[in-house]
mmCIF file of C-alpha atoms and ligand atoms in Angstrom:
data_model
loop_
_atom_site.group_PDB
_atom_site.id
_atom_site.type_symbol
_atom_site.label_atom_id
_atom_site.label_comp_id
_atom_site.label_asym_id
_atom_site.label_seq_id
_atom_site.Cartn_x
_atom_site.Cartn_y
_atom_site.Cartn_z
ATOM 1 C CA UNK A 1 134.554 154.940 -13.913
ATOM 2 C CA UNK A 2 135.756 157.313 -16.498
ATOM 3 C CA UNK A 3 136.463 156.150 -19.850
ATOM 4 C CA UNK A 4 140.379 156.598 -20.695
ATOM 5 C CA UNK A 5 140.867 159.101 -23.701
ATOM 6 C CA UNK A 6 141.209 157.557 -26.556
ATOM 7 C CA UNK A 7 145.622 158.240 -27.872
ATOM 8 C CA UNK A 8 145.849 160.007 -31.242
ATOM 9 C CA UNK A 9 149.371 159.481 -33.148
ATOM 10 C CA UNK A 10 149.701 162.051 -36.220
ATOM 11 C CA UNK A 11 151.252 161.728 -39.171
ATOM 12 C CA UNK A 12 152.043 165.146 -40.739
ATOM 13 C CA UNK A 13 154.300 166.700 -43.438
ATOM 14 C CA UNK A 14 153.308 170.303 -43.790
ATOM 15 C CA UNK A 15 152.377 173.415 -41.630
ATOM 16 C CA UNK A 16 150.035 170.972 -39.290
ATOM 17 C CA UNK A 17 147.211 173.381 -39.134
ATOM 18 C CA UNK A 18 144.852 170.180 -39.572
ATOM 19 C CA UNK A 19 146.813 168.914 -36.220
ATOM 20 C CA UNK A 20 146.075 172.322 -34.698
ATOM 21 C CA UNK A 21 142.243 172.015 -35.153
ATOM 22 C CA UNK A 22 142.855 168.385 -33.494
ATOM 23 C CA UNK A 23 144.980 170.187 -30.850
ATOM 24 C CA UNK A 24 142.176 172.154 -30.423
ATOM 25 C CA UNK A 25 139.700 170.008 -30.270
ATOM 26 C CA UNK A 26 141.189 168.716 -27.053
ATOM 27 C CA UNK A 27 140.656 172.012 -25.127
ATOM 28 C CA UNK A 28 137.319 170.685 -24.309
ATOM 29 C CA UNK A 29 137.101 168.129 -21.665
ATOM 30 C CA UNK A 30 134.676 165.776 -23.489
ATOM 31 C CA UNK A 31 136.410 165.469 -26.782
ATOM 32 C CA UNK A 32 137.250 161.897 -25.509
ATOM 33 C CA UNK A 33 140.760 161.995 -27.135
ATOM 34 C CA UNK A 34 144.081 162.983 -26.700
ATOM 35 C CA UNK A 35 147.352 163.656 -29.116
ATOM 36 C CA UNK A 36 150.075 161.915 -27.491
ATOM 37 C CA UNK A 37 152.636 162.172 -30.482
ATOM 38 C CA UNK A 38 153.244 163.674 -33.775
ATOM 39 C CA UNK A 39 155.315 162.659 -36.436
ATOM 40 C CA UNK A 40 157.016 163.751 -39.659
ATOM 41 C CA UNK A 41 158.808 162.547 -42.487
ATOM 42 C CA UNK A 42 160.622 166.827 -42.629
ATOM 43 C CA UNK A 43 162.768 167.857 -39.604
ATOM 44 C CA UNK A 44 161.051 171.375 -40.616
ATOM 45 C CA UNK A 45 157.029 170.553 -40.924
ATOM 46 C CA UNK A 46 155.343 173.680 -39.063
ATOM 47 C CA UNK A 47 153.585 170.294 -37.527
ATOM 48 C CA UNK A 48 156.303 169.445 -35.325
ATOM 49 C CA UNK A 49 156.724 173.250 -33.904
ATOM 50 C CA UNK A 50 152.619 173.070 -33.309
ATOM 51 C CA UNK A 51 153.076 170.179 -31.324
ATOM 52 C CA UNK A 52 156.195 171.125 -29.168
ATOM 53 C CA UNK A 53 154.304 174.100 -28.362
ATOM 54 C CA UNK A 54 151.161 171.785 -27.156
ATOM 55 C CA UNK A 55 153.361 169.914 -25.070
ATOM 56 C CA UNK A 56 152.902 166.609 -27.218
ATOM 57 C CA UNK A 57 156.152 164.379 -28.020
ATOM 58 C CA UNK A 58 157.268 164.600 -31.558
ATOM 59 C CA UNK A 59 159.816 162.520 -33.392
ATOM 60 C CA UNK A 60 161.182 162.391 -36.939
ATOM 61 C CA UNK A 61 161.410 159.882 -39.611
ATOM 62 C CA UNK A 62 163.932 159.697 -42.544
ATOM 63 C CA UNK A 63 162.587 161.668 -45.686
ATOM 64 C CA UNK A 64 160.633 159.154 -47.620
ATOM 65 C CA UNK A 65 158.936 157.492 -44.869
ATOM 66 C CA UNK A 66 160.283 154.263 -45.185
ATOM 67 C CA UNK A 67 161.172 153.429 -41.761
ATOM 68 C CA UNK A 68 158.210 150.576 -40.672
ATOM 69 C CA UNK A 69 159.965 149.992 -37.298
ATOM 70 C CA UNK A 70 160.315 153.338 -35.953
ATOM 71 C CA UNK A 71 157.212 154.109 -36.711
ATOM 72 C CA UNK A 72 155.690 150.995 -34.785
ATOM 73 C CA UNK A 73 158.108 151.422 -32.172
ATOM 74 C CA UNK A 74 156.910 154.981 -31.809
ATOM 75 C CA UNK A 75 153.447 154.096 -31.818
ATOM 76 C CA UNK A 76 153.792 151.467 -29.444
ATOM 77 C CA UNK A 77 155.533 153.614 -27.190
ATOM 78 C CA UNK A 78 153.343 156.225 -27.153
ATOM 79 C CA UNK A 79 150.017 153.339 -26.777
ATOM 80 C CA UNK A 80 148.537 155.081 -30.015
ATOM 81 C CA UNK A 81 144.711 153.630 -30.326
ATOM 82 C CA UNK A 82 144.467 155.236 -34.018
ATOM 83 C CA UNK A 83 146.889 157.650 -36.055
ATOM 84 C CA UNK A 84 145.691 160.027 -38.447
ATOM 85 C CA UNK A 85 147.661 161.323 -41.231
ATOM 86 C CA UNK A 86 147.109 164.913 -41.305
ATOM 87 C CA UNK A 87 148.846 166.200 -44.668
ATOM 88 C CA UNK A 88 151.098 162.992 -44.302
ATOM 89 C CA UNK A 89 152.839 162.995 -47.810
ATOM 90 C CA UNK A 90 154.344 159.780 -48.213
ATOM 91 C CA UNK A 91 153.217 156.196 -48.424
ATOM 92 C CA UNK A 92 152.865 154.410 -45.261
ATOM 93 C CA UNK A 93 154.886 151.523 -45.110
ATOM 94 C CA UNK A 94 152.596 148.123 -45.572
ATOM 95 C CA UNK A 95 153.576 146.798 -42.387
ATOM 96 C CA UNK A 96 152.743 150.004 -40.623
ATOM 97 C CA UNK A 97 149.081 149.862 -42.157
ATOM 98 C CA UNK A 98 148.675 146.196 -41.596
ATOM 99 C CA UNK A 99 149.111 146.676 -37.629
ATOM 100 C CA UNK A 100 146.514 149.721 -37.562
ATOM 101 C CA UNK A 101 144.203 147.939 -40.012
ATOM 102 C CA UNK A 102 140.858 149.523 -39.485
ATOM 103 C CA UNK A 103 142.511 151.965 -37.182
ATOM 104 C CA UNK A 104 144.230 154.981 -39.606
ATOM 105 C CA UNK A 105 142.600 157.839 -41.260
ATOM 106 C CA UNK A 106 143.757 160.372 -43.612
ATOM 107 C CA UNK A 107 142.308 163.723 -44.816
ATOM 108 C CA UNK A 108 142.414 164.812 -48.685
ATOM 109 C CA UNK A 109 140.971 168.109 -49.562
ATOM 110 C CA UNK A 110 138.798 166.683 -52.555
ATOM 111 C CA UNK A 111 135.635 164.830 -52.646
ATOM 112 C CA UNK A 112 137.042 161.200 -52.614
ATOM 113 C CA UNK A 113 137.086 158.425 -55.179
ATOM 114 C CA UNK A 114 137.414 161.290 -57.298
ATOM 115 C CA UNK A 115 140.711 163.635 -57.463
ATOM 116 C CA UNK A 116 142.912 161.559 -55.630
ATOM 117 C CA UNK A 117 145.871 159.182 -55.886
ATOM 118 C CA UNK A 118 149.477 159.371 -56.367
ATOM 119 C CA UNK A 119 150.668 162.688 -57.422
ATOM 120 C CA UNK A 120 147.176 164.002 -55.995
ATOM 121 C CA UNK A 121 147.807 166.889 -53.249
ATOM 122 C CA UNK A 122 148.592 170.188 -52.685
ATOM 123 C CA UNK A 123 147.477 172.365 -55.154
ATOM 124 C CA UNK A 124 147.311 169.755 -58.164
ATOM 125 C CA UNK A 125 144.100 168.946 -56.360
ATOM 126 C CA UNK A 126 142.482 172.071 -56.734
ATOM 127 C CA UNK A 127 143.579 172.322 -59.621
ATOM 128 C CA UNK A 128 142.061 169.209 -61.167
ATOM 129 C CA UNK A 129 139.141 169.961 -59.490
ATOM 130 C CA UNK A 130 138.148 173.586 -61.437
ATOM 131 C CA UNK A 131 139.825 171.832 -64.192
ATOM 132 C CA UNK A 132 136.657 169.590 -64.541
ATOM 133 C CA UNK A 133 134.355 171.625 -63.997
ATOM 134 C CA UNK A 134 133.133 170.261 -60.811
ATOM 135 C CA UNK A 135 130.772 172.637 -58.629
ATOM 136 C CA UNK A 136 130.800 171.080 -55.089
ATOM 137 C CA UNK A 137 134.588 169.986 -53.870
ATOM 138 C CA UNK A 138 135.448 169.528 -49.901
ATOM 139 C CA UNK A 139 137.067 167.177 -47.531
ATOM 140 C CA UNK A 140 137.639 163.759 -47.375
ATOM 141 C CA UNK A 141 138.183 161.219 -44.369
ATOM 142 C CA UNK A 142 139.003 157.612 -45.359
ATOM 143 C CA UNK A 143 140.878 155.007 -43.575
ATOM 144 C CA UNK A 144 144.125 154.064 -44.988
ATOM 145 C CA UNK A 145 144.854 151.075 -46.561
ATOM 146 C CA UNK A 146 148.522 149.837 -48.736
ATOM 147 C CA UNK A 147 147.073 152.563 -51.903
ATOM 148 C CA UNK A 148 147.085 155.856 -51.982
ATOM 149 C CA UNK A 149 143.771 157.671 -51.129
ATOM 150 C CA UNK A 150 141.583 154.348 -51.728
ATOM 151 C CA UNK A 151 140.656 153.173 -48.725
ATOM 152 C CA UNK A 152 136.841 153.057 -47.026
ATOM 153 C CA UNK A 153 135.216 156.691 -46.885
ATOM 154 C CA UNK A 154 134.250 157.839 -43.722
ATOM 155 C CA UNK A 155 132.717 161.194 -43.690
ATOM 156 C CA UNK A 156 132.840 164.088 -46.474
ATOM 157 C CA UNK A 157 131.963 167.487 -46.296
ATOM 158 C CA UNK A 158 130.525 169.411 -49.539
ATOM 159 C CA UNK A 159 132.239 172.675 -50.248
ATOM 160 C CA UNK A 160 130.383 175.261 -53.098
ATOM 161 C CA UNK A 161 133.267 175.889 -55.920
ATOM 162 C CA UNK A 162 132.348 179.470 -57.029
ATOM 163 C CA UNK A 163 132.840 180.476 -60.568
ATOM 164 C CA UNK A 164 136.111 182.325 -60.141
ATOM 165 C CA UNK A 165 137.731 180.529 -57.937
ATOM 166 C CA UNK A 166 141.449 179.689 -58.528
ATOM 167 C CA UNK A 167 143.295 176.536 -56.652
ATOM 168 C CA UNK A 168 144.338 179.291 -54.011
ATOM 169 C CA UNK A 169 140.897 180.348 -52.871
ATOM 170 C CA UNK A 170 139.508 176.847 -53.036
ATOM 171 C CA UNK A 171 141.692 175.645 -51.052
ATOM 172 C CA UNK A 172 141.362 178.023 -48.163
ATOM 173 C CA UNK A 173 137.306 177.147 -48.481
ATOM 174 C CA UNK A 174 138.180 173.445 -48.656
ATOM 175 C CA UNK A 175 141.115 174.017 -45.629
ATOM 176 C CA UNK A 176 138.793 175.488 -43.335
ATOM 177 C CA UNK A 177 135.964 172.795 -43.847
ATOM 178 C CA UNK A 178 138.657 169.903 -43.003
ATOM 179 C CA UNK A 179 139.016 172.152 -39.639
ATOM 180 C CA UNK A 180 135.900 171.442 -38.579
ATOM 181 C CA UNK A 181 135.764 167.785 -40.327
ATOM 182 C CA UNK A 182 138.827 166.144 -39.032
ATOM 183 C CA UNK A 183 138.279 167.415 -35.345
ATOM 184 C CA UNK A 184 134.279 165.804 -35.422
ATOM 185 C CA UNK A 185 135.860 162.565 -37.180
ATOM 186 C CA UNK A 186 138.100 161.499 -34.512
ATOM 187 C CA UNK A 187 135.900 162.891 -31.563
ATOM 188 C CA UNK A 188 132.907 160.260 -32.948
ATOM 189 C CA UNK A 189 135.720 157.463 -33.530
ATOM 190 C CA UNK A 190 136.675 157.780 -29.721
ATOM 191 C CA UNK A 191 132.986 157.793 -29.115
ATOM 192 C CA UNK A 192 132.035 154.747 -31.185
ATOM 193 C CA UNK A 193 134.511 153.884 -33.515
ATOM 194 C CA UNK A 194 134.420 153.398 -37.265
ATOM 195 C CA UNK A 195 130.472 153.108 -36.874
ATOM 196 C CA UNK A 196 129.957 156.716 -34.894
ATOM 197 C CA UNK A 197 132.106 158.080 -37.330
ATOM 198 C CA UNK A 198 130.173 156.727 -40.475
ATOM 199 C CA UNK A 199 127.184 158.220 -39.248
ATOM 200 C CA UNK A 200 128.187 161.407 -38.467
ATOM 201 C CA UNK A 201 126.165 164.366 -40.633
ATOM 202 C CA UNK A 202 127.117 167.040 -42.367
ATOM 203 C CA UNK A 203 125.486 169.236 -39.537
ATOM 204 C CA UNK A 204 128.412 167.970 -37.134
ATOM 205 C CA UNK A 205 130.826 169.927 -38.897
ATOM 206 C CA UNK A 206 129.635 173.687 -38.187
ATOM 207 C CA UNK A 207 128.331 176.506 -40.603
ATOM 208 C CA UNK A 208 129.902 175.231 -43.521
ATOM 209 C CA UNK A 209 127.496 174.593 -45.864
ATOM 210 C CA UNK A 210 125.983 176.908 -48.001
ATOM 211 C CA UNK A 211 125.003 174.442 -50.504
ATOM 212 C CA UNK A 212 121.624 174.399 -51.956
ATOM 213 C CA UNK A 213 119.589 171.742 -50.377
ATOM 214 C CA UNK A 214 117.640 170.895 -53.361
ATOM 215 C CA UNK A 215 117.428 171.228 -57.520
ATOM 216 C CA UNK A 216 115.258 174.172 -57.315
ATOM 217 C CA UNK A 217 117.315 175.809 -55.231
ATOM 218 C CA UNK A 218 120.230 175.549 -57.070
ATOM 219 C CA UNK A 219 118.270 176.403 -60.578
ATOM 220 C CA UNK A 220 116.737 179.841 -59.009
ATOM 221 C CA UNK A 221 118.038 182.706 -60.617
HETATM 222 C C1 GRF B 301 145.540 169.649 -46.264
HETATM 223 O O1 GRF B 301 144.859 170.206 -47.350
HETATM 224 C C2 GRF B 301 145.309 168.161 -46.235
HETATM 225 O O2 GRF B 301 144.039 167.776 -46.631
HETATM 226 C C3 GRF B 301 146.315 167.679 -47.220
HETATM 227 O O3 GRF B 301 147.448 168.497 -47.006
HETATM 228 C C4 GRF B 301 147.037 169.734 -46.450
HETATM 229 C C5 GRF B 301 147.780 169.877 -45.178
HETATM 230 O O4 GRF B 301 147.591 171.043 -44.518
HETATM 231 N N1 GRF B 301 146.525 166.266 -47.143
HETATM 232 P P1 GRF B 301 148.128 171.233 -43.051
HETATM 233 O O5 GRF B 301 149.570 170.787 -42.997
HETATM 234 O O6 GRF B 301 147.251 170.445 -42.123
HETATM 235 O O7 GRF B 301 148.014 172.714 -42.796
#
Protein backbone atom coordinates (compact mmCIF):
# COMPACT_ATOMS: atom_id res chain seq x y z
CA UNK A 1 0.00 0.00 0.00
CA UNK A 2 1.08 3.41 -0.99
CA UNK A 3 2.15 5.78 1.52
CA UNK A 4 -0.35 8.94 1.63
CA UNK A 5 1.56 12.25 0.67
CA UNK A 6 2.55 13.91 3.30
CA UNK A 7 -0.02 17.79 3.41
CA UNK A 8 2.13 20.94 3.27
CA UNK A 9 0.31 24.25 4.69
CA UNK A 10 2.40 27.53 3.70
CA UNK A 11 2.78 30.44 5.32
CA UNK A 12 3.85 33.26 2.93
CA UNK A 13 3.98 37.10 2.77
CA UNK A 14 5.81 38.03 -0.37
CA UNK A 15 6.06 37.06 -4.14
CA UNK A 16 6.00 33.10 -3.02
CA UNK A 17 8.71 32.12 -5.37
CA UNK A 18 10.06 29.83 -2.38
CA UNK A 19 6.31 28.22 -2.60
CA UNK A 20 6.84 27.92 -6.35
CA UNK A 21 10.04 25.78 -6.02
CA UNK A 22 7.76 23.69 -3.44
CA UNK A 23 5.01 23.78 -6.12
CA UNK A 24 7.44 22.46 -8.18
CA UNK A 25 8.80 20.07 -6.40
CA UNK A 26 5.49 18.26 -6.56
CA UNK A 27 5.60 17.76 -10.38
CA UNK A 28 7.46 14.66 -9.65
CA UNK A 29 5.52 11.75 -8.49
CA UNK A 30 7.91 10.70 -5.67
CA UNK A 31 8.34 13.97 -3.92
CA UNK A 32 6.11 12.30 -1.21
CA UNK A 33 4.28 15.64 -0.47
CA UNK A 34 1.65 17.72 -1.43
CA UNK A 35 0.60 21.67 -0.88
CA UNK A 36 -2.88 21.58 0.10
CA UNK A 37 -3.14 25.35 1.24
CA UNK A 38 -1.39 28.57 1.32
CA UNK A 39 -1.76 31.35 3.45
CA UNK A 40 -1.01 35.05 3.91
CA UNK A 41 -1.11 37.71 6.28
CA UNK A 42 -1.44 40.46 2.54
CA UNK A 43 -4.60 40.02 0.39
CA UNK A 44 -1.84 40.94 -2.41
CA UNK A 45 1.31 38.39 -1.69
CA UNK A 46 2.33 37.17 -5.37
CA UNK A 47 2.04 33.80 -3.04
CA UNK A 48 -1.56 33.61 -3.11
CA UNK A 49 -1.79 34.24 -7.14
CA UNK A 50 1.07 31.23 -7.39
CA UNK A 51 -1.11 29.08 -5.61
CA UNK A 52 -4.57 29.82 -7.27
CA UNK A 53 -2.83 29.16 -10.37
CA UNK A 54 -1.58 25.55 -8.92
CA UNK A 55 -4.94 24.76 -8.04
CA UNK A 56 -4.15 24.81 -4.15
CA UNK A 57 -6.78 26.56 -1.68
CA UNK A 58 -5.60 29.82 -0.32
CA UNK A 59 -7.07 31.92 2.44
CA UNK A 60 -6.16 35.21 4.13
CA UNK A 61 -5.42 36.33 7.54
CA UNK A 62 -5.79 39.87 9.06
CA UNK A 63 -2.48 41.96 8.58
CA UNK A 64 -0.44 41.22 11.61
CA UNK A 65 -1.05 37.65 11.87
CA UNK A 66 -2.70 37.54 14.96
CA UNK A 67 -5.55 35.38 14.28
CA UNK A 68 -4.51 31.77 16.28
CA UNK A 69 -7.94 30.27 15.43
CA UNK A 70 -8.19 30.73 11.84
CA UNK A 71 -5.13 29.64 11.36
CA UNK A 72 -5.76 26.23 13.29
CA UNK A 73 -9.05 26.03 11.87
CA UNK A 74 -7.46 26.32 8.46
CA UNK A 75 -4.94 23.88 9.13
CA UNK A 76 -7.18 21.48 10.50
CA UNK A 77 -9.32 21.74 7.66
CA UNK A 78 -7.00 21.30 5.21
CA UNK A 79 -5.27 17.96 7.53
CA UNK A 80 -1.86 19.95 7.29
CA UNK A 81 0.99 17.30 8.59
CA UNK A 82 3.66 20.33 8.72
CA UNK A 83 3.48 24.11 7.50
CA UNK A 84 6.35 25.91 6.34
CA UNK A 85 6.68 29.54 6.43
CA UNK A 86 8.01 30.54 3.20
CA UNK A 87 8.85 34.44 3.55
CA UNK A 88 6.11 34.41 6.37
CA UNK A 89 6.73 37.95 7.93
CA UNK A 90 5.01 38.00 11.06
CA UNK A 91 5.16 36.17 14.35
CA UNK A 92 3.22 33.09 14.59
CA UNK A 93 0.86 33.19 17.21
CA UNK A 94 2.12 30.89 20.39
CA UNK A 95 -0.78 28.77 20.26
CA UNK A 96 -0.36 28.17 16.58
CA UNK A 97 3.37 26.95 17.23
CA UNK A 98 2.50 24.99 20.28
CA UNK A 99 0.02 22.64 18.16
CA UNK A 100 2.75 22.10 15.29
CA UNK A 101 5.54 21.76 17.86
CA UNK A 102 8.25 19.90 16.09
CA UNK A 103 6.22 20.18 12.95
CA UNK A 104 6.96 24.02 11.33
CA UNK A 105 9.86 25.21 9.40
CA UNK A 106 10.88 28.48 8.17
CA UNK A 107 13.51 29.64 5.61
CA UNK A 108 15.88 32.81 6.29
CA UNK A 109 18.29 33.73 3.63
CA UNK A 110 21.37 33.99 6.12
CA UNK A 111 23.47 31.44 7.72
CA UNK A 112 21.48 30.98 11.03
CA UNK A 113 22.24 31.82 14.64
CA UNK A 114 23.87 34.54 12.97
CA UNK A 115 21.92 37.52 11.05
CA UNK A 116 18.65 36.83 12.22
CA UNK A 117 15.90 37.98 14.58
CA UNK A 118 13.37 40.60 14.75
CA UNK A 119 13.82 43.26 12.25
CA UNK A 120 16.08 40.59 10.33
CA UNK A 121 14.71 40.08 6.57
CA UNK A 122 14.55 41.35 3.38
CA UNK A 123 17.35 43.18 2.43
CA UNK A 124 18.57 44.26 6.07
CA UNK A 125 19.88 40.73 5.91
CA UNK A 126 22.11 41.12 3.19
CA UNK A 127 22.94 43.91 4.24
CA UNK A 128 24.28 42.95 7.66
CA UNK A 129 25.81 40.25 6.15
CA UNK A 130 28.56 42.31 3.68
CA UNK A 131 28.38 44.65 6.50
CA UNK A 132 30.55 42.14 8.56
CA UNK A 133 32.53 41.08 6.41
CA UNK A 134 31.37 37.60 6.23
CA UNK A 135 32.55 35.46 3.06
CA UNK A 136 30.15 32.44 2.95
CA UNK A 137 26.22 33.51 3.55
CA UNK A 138 23.18 31.08 2.30
CA UNK A 139 20.00 29.57 3.46
CA UNK A 140 18.65 28.58 6.50
CA UNK A 141 15.91 25.89 7.52
CA UNK A 142 14.97 25.80 11.23
CA UNK A 143 11.86 24.76 12.89
CA UNK A 144 9.88 27.41 14.47
CA UNK A 145 9.49 27.89 17.87
CA UNK A 146 7.53 31.22 20.05
CA UNK A 147 11.12 33.54 18.89
CA UNK A 148 11.94 34.79 15.96
CA UNK A 149 14.50 32.80 13.83
CA UNK A 150 15.77 30.69 17.01
CA UNK A 151 14.52 27.59 16.75
CA UNK A 152 16.54 24.01 15.98
CA UNK A 153 18.60 24.21 12.58
CA UNK A 154 17.84 21.81 10.15
CA UNK A 155 19.83 22.05 7.05
CA UNK A 156 22.00 25.12 5.64
CA UNK A 157 23.40 25.68 2.46
CA UNK A 158 26.83 27.77 2.07
CA UNK A 159 26.65 30.49 -0.51
CA UNK A 160 30.35 32.28 -1.70
CA UNK A 161 29.82 36.26 -0.95
CA UNK A 162 32.03 37.76 -3.74
CA UNK A 163 33.88 40.91 -3.11
CA UNK A 164 31.50 43.28 -4.84
CA UNK A 165 28.55 42.08 -4.11
CA UNK A 166 25.75 44.48 -2.96
CA UNK A 167 22.48 43.16 -0.85
CA UNK A 168 20.82 42.94 -4.43
CA UNK A 169 23.14 40.40 -6.00
CA UNK A 170 23.49 38.41 -2.82
CA UNK A 171 20.36 37.92 -2.50
CA UNK A 172 19.55 36.54 -5.90
CA UNK A 173 22.72 33.96 -5.12
CA UNK A 174 21.25 33.29 -1.67
CA UNK A 175 17.35 33.17 -3.38
CA UNK A 176 18.23 30.66 -5.78
CA UNK A 177 20.11 28.32 -3.23
CA UNK A 178 16.82 28.34 -0.88
CA UNK A 179 15.16 27.00 -4.34
CA UNK A 180 16.85 24.09 -4.27
CA UNK A 181 17.08 23.92 -0.23
CA UNK A 182 13.54 24.30 0.81
CA UNK A 183 12.19 21.83 -1.93
CA UNK A 184 15.00 18.85 -0.59
CA UNK A 185 13.98 19.90 3.14
CA UNK A 186 10.45 19.01 3.04
CA UNK A 187 10.84 16.09 0.44
CA UNK A 188 13.36 14.28 3.30
CA UNK A 189 10.81 15.41 6.18
CA UNK A 190 7.97 13.43 4.29
CA UNK A 191 10.54 10.75 3.89
CA UNK A 192 11.74 10.53 7.49
CA UNK A 193 10.91 13.37 9.36
CA UNK A 194 12.99 15.78 11.40
CA UNK A 195 15.81 12.98 11.35
CA UNK A 196 15.95 12.56 7.22
CA UNK A 197 15.96 16.09 7.12
CA UNK A 198 18.95 16.63 9.62
CA UNK A 199 20.96 14.46 7.63
CA UNK A 200 20.49 15.67 4.46
CA UNK A 201 24.01 17.02 2.64
CA UNK A 202 24.88 19.78 1.00
CA UNK A 203 25.08 17.58 -2.25
CA UNK A 204 21.11 17.23 -2.03
CA UNK A 205 20.67 20.65 -2.95
CA UNK A 206 22.10 20.77 -6.70
CA UNK A 207 25.17 22.68 -8.25
CA UNK A 208 25.28 25.24 -5.79
CA UNK A 209 28.36 25.18 -4.30
CA UNK A 210 31.31 26.59 -5.53
CA UNK A 211 32.92 26.86 -2.27
CA UNK A 212 36.40 25.79 -1.73
CA UNK A 213 36.48 22.48 -0.08
CA UNK A 214 39.51 23.07 1.89
CA UNK A 215 42.11 25.99 3.37
CA UNK A 216 44.41 25.57 0.54
CA UNK A 217 41.99 25.95 -1.76
CA UNK A 218 40.67 28.94 -0.63
CA UNK A 219 44.41 30.51 0.04
CA UNK A 220 45.55 29.70 -3.80
CA UNK A 221 46.11 32.66 -5.65
C1 LIG B 1 13.19 34.77 1.00
O1 LIG B 1 14.47 35.31 0.94
C2 LIG B 1 13.00 34.07 2.32
O2 LIG B 1 14.13 33.43 2.79
C3 LIG B 1 12.65 35.21 3.21
O3 LIG B 1 11.83 36.05 2.42
C4 LIG B 1 12.13 35.85 1.06
C5 LIG B 1 10.86 35.46 0.41
O4 LIG B 1 10.91 35.30 -0.93
N1 LIG B 1 12.10 34.78 4.46
P1 LIG B 1 9.70 34.67 -1.72
O5 LIG B 1 8.42 35.35 -1.28
O6 LIG B 1 9.68 33.19 -1.43
O7 LIG B 1 9.99 34.95 -3.17
Amino acid sequence: MSVPDLRVAVLASGGGSNLQALLDATHDPEAGFSVVLVVSNRADAGALTRAARAGVRTATLREDGQDPGRLLALFAECGADLVVLAGYLKLVPTAVVSAFRGRMLNIHPALLPAFGGPGMYGRKVHQAVLAAGARVSGPTVHVVDEVYDHGRILAQCPVPVAADDTPETLAARVLDAEHRLLPAVVRAWARGGAAAALSLRAAAFGPSLSLPTTFDDALAP
